[in-house]
Amino acid sequence: MFFYGTSRVNDKGHLEIGGVDTVDLAKEYGTPLYIYDVALIRQRARAFKETFEKYGVKAQVAYASKAFSTVAMVQLVEEEGLSLDVVSGGELYTALKADFPPERIHFHGNNKSRQELEMALAHGVGCIVIDNFYELQLLEQICAERGMTASVLIRVTPGIEAHTHDYILTGQEDSKFGFDLNNGQADRALKQALSSPSFHVLGIHCHIGSQIFETTGFVLAAQKIFHKIADWKEVYDFVPKVVNLGGGFGIRYTNEDTPLPAAEYVENIIAEAAKQAAELGIAMPEIWIEPGRSLVGDAGTAIYSIGSRKEVPNVRHYVAVDGGMSDNIRPALYEAKYEAVLANRVLDEKQEVVAIAGKCCESGDMLIWDLPLPKTEAGDYLAVFCTGAYGYSMANNYNRLPRPAVVFVENGEAQLVVRRETYEDLVRLDVPLRAKVNR
Ligand SMILES: Cc1ncc(COP(=O)(O)O)c(C=O)c1O
Ligand SMILES: N[C@@H](CCCC[NH3+])C(=O)O
């Protein structure tokens, strides 16, 4: 059995995380429930930061808040001294609500609206990552109207096919993100940005994809960027202060996954950047990265209550839980795989292999297809591991299911950080039909 962080089995045979019994939490806060192991998030954050410190490389580790964004999470990121990557006005608003220092916020997105850009400028975010020509022009116009200068990174698409699921690839040429590095787009964008008084160009950004288990893609991306920097130094006399290599560091969901320790990704990136900078005769730029999944993914565990059961003779036993694609859409979207145990009987002997079904009206709403479990009963609690990234943050109200509560646990204490949605929350924005006289 594989346990993450502070997870263990307590005297009652229950799953415990952060010194807190998850069965008690399920009873107190209801299910589905997301539980985060705060100590593990801190450990992951420190591993990235400390590797840069060890090698004396100036860096910013920006948590990609799309993985899981709430006020408490942003506060934790601030406590750990990381920067923050936001990708929408909503994520920026959450960060500001948490009093996150705006100068450590990086604003991303392939279609930022005028309102979002204005909001970012008004609050003094540390940098805006320019993704395309439309945005270049729009941001320049807004800056000119307001007599402001924006610190920017230029996002490039390096033309690298990282080895991961097609839907989460981003660095390949045929991608909706960034200026193509190989066909002249990136050069034009940089030239335009450098010639504008509205911009202070900090450097270059690229992100090659997500859930990546090798260092090769990051090293290749660094190589491609530095080769370009050689040109840009020559042609535009421009040497970036910052090279941002994005996120994408993989985590272990099941035995099939073979992630590397954070230090190994970072060390390879640093080594390549240092080598390339030395060859070019330029100062080592600051290296920025944007881990999302690898900071919170394995720190999150989702707890469900088991309900109905259906047998398809000689084929499968379906065991249904009280959540599903509404709180974790990853299996439906990416065929993502997870491991799980019964939180209230972790060590009981596994007697059957069941299929864990969600409760949404979709045949594809299956959380796990083949899960060995003890013989389950209604009322058992299922703990699905490694659901901390892109679980709650992609939750939705399909079938009008209220979104779960979220609890942080650390040192034997639990704190509710997101309340469970209520039915009243679900209709809060609904506007009833106007009364008709002759209906
Ligand atoms: C630009 C950018 N940065 C960072 C991330 C975070 O990726 P991950 O959660 O895989 O670390 C993403 C998502 O893939 C992204 O698009
Ligand atoms: N949401 C995706 C990753 C997308 C990353 C954002 N660019 C996942 O769950 O794996």
PDB file of N, CA, C and O in Angstrom, residues 43-59 61 82 261-271 284 287 289:
ATOM      1  N   GLN A  43       6.591  20.742   2.391  1.00  0.00           N
ATOM      2  CA  GLN A  43       7.791  19.965   2.027  1.00  0.00           C
ATOM      3  C   GLN A  43       8.074  20.090   0.529  1.00  0.00           C
ATOM      4  O   GLN A  43       9.212  20.297   0.109  1.00  0.00           O
ATOM      5  N   ARG A  44       7.011  19.979  -0.276  1.00  0.00           N
ATOM      6  CA  ARG A  44       7.186  20.083  -1.737  1.00  0.00           C
ATOM      7  C   ARG A  44       7.692  21.478  -2.121  1.00  0.00           C
ATOM      8  O   ARG A  44       8.567  21.626  -2.982  1.00  0.00           O
ATOM      9  N   ALA A  45       7.116  22.497  -1.492  1.00  0.00           N
ATOM     10  CA  ALA A  45       7.503  23.878  -1.817  1.00  0.00           C
ATOM     11  C   ALA A  45       8.981  24.087  -1.482  1.00  0.00           C
ATOM     12  O   ALA A  45       9.743  24.662  -2.269  1.00  0.00           O
ATOM     13  N   ARG A  46       9.363  23.594  -0.309  1.00  0.00           N
ATOM     14  CA  ARG A  46      10.747  23.818   0.139  1.00  0.00           C
ATOM     15  C   ARG A  46      11.744  23.073  -0.742  1.00  0.00           C
ATOM     16  O   ARG A  46      12.847  23.558  -0.993  1.00  0.00           O
ATOM     17  N   ALA A  47      11.353  21.906  -1.229  1.00  0.00           N
ATOM     18  CA  ALA A  47      12.279  21.132  -2.066  1.00  0.00           C
ATOM     19  C   ALA A  47      12.666  21.934  -3.319  1.00  0.00           C
ATOM     20  O   ALA A  47      13.841  21.960  -3.710  1.00  0.00           O
ATOM     21  N   PHE A  48      11.687  22.601  -3.933  1.00  0.00           N
ATOM     22  CA  PHE A  48      12.009  23.410  -5.119  1.00  0.00           C
ATOM     23  C   PHE A  48      12.894  24.596  -4.724  1.00  0.00           C
ATOM     24  O   PHE A  48      13.940  24.835  -5.319  1.00  0.00           O
ATOM     25  N   LYS A  49      12.432  25.323  -3.714  1.00  0.00           N
ATOM     26  CA  LYS A  49      13.156  26.550  -3.319  1.00  0.00           C
ATOM     27  C   LYS A  49      14.590  26.248  -2.885  1.00  0.00           C
ATOM     28  O   LYS A  49      15.532  26.918  -3.274  1.00  0.00           O
ATOM     29  N   GLU A  50      14.720  25.207  -2.051  1.00  0.00           N
ATOM     30  CA  GLU A  50      16.040  24.920  -1.476  1.00  0.00           C
ATOM     31  C   GLU A  50      17.040  24.466  -2.538  1.00  0.00           C
ATOM     32  O   GLU A  50      18.243  24.693  -2.401  1.00  0.00           O
ATOM     33  N   THR A  51      16.560  23.831  -3.594  1.00  0.00           N
ATOM     34  CA  THR A  51      17.508  23.411  -4.638  1.00  0.00           C
ATOM     35  C   THR A  51      18.103  24.637  -5.331  1.00  0.00           C
ATOM     36  O   THR A  51      19.309  24.696  -5.582  1.00  0.00           O
ATOM     37  N   PHE A  52      17.256  25.613  -5.625  1.00  0.00           N
ATOM     38  CA  PHE A  52      17.801  26.835  -6.230  1.00  0.00           C
ATOM     39  C   PHE A  52      18.787  27.505  -5.264  1.00  0.00           C
ATOM     40  O   PHE A  52      19.862  27.973  -5.664  1.00  0.00           O
ATOM     41  N   GLU A  53      18.409  27.536  -3.977  1.00  0.00           N
ATOM     42  CA  GLU A  53      19.280  28.190  -2.985  1.00  0.00           C
ATOM     43  C   GLU A  53      20.620  27.472  -2.886  1.00  0.00           C
ATOM     44  O   GLU A  53      21.677  28.093  -2.836  1.00  0.00           O
ATOM     45  N   LYS A  54      20.543  26.135  -2.912  1.00  0.00           N
ATOM     46  CA  LYS A  54      21.772  25.328  -2.792  1.00  0.00           C
ATOM     47  C   LYS A  54      22.795  25.699  -3.869  1.00  0.00           C
ATOM     48  O   LYS A  54      23.997  25.725  -3.628  1.00  0.00           O
ATOM     49  N   TYR A  55      22.296  25.971  -5.070  1.00  0.00           N
ATOM     50  CA  TYR A  55      23.214  26.274  -6.175  1.00  0.00           C
ATOM     51  C   TYR A  55      23.417  27.782  -6.358  1.00  0.00           C
ATOM     52  O   TYR A  55      24.027  28.219  -7.332  1.00  0.00           O
ATOM     53  N   GLY A  56      22.844  28.559  -5.439  1.00  0.00           N
ATOM     54  CA  GLY A  56      23.020  30.012  -5.490  1.00  0.00           C
ATOM     55  C   GLY A  56      22.427  30.640  -6.739  1.00  0.00           C
ATOM     56  O   GLY A  56      22.941  31.648  -7.237  1.00  0.00           O
ATOM     57  N   VAL A  57      21.362  30.042  -7.249  1.00  0.00           N
ATOM     58  CA  VAL A  57      20.743  30.586  -8.466  1.00  0.00           C
ATOM     59  C   VAL A  57      19.544  31.444  -8.083  1.00  0.00           C
ATOM     60  O   VAL A  57      18.666  30.998  -7.345  1.00  0.00           O
ATOM     61  N   LYS A  58      19.538  32.684  -8.574  1.00  0.00           N
ATOM     62  CA  LYS A  58      18.379  33.549  -8.310  1.00  0.00           C
ATOM     63  C   LYS A  58      17.173  32.951  -9.015  1.00  0.00           C
ATOM     64  O   LYS A  58      17.249  32.598 -10.198  1.00  0.00           O
ATOM     65  N   ALA A  59      16.080  32.852  -8.284  1.00  0.00           N
ATOM     66  CA  ALA A  59      14.936  32.125  -8.854  1.00  0.00           C
ATOM     67  C   ALA A  59      13.634  32.633  -8.270  1.00  0.00           C
ATOM     68  O   ALA A  59      13.625  33.286  -7.220  1.00  0.00           O
ATOM     69  N   VAL A  61       9.976  30.569  -7.579  1.00  0.00           N
ATOM     70  CA  VAL A  61       9.132  29.379  -7.729  1.00  0.00           C
ATOM     71  C   VAL A  61       7.714  29.892  -7.573  1.00  0.00           C
ATOM     72  O   VAL A  61       7.306  30.301  -6.487  1.00  0.00           O
ATOM     73  N   LEU A  82       6.760  31.557  -1.731  1.00  0.00           N
ATOM     74  CA  LEU A  82       6.756  31.344  -3.180  1.00  0.00           C
ATOM     75  C   LEU A  82       6.103  32.538  -3.869  1.00  0.00           C
ATOM     76  O   LEU A  82       5.487  33.389  -3.230  1.00  0.00           O
ATOM     77  N   PRO A 261      12.445  13.326  -8.168  1.00  0.00           N
ATOM     78  CA  PRO A 261      12.383  14.307  -7.082  1.00  0.00           C
ATOM     79  C   PRO A 261      12.506  15.721  -7.653  1.00  0.00           C
ATOM     80  O   PRO A 261      13.180  15.915  -8.685  1.00  0.00           O
ATOM     81  N   ALA A 262      11.888  16.680  -6.979  1.00  0.00           N
ATOM     82  CA  ALA A 262      11.921  18.075  -7.455  1.00  0.00           C
ATOM     83  C   ALA A 262      13.356  18.504  -7.751  1.00  0.00           C
ATOM     84  O   ALA A 262      13.639  19.153  -8.766  1.00  0.00           O
ATOM     85  N   ALA A 263      14.267  18.112  -6.858  1.00  0.00           N
ATOM     86  CA  ALA A 263      15.657  18.561  -6.990  1.00  0.00           C
ATOM     87  C   ALA A 263      16.245  18.144  -8.340  1.00  0.00           C
ATOM     88  O   ALA A 263      17.025  18.881  -8.944  1.00  0.00           O
ATOM     89  N   GLU A 264      15.839  16.964  -8.818  1.00  0.00           N
ATOM     90  CA  GLU A 264      16.444  16.474 -10.054  1.00  0.00           C
ATOM     91  C   GLU A 264      16.003  17.304 -11.275  1.00  0.00           C
ATOM     92  O   GLU A 264      16.799  17.615 -12.160  1.00  0.00           O
ATOM     93  N   TYR A 265      14.719  17.653 -11.298  1.00  0.00           N
ATOM     94  CA  TYR A 265      14.267  18.529 -12.394  1.00  0.00           C
ATOM     95  C   TYR A 265      15.040  19.845 -12.336  1.00  0.00           C
ATOM     96  O   TYR A 265      15.572  20.324 -13.338  1.00  0.00           O
ATOM     97  N   VAL A 266      15.080  20.426 -11.117  1.00  0.00           N
ATOM     98  CA  VAL A 266      15.690  21.753 -10.973  1.00  0.00           C
ATOM     99  C   VAL A 266      17.187  21.707 -11.283  1.00  0.00           C
ATOM    100  O   VAL A 266      17.708  22.578 -11.989  1.00  0.00           O
ATOM    101  N   GLU A 267      17.859  20.679 -10.794  1.00  0.00           N
ATOM    102  CA  GLU A 267      19.314  20.598 -11.027  1.00  0.00           C
ATOM    103  C   GLU A 267      19.629  20.515 -12.523  1.00  0.00           C
ATOM    104  O   GLU A 267      20.564  21.150 -13.011  1.00  0.00           O
ATOM    105  N   ASN A 268      18.847  19.744 -13.245  1.00  0.00           N
ATOM    106  CA  ASN A 268      19.082  19.627 -14.687  1.00  0.00           C
ATOM    107  C   ASN A 268      18.831  20.937 -15.406  1.00  0.00           C
ATOM    108  O   ASN A 268      19.552  21.307 -16.341  1.00  0.00           O
ATOM    109  N   ILE A 269      17.779  21.635 -14.985  1.00  0.00           N
ATOM    110  CA  ILE A 269      17.484  22.931 -15.598  1.00  0.00           C
ATOM    111  C   ILE A 269      18.619  23.919 -15.312  1.00  0.00           C
ATOM    112  O   ILE A 269      19.121  24.599 -16.206  1.00  0.00           O
ATOM    113  N   ILE A 270      19.050  23.949 -14.042  1.00  0.00           N
ATOM    114  CA  ILE A 270      20.127  24.885 -13.662  1.00  0.00           C
ATOM    115  C   ILE A 270      21.399  24.567 -14.448  1.00  0.00           C
ATOM    116  O   ILE A 270      22.058  25.462 -15.006  1.00  0.00           O
ATOM    117  N   ALA A 271      21.732  23.277 -14.532  1.00  0.00           N
ATOM    118  CA  ALA A 271      22.980  22.891 -15.196  1.00  0.00           C
ATOM    119  C   ALA A 271      22.958  23.333 -16.661  1.00  0.00           C
ATOM    120  O   ALA A 271      23.946  23.897 -17.171  1.00  0.00           O
ATOM    121  N   MET A 284      24.208  34.548 -15.828  1.00  0.00           N
ATOM    122  CA  MET A 284      23.151  33.559 -15.616  1.00  0.00           C
ATOM    123  C   MET A 284      21.845  34.311 -15.326  1.00  0.00           C
ATOM    124  O   MET A 284      21.790  35.115 -14.404  1.00  0.00           O
ATOM    125  N   ILE A 287      16.159  32.072 -12.944  1.00  0.00           N
ATOM    126  CA  ILE A 287      15.346  30.967 -13.460  1.00  0.00           C
ATOM    127  C   ILE A 287      14.035  30.953 -12.680  1.00  0.00           C
ATOM    128  O   ILE A 287      14.044  30.884 -11.443  1.00  0.00           O
ATOM    129  N   ILE A 289      10.242  29.066 -12.264  1.00  0.00           N
ATOM    130  CA  ILE A 289       9.439  27.892 -12.625  1.00  0.00           C
ATOM    131  C   ILE A 289       8.037  28.049 -12.044  1.00  0.00           C
ATOM    132  O   ILE A 289       7.818  28.891 -11.160  1.00  0.00           O
TER     133      ILE A 289
END
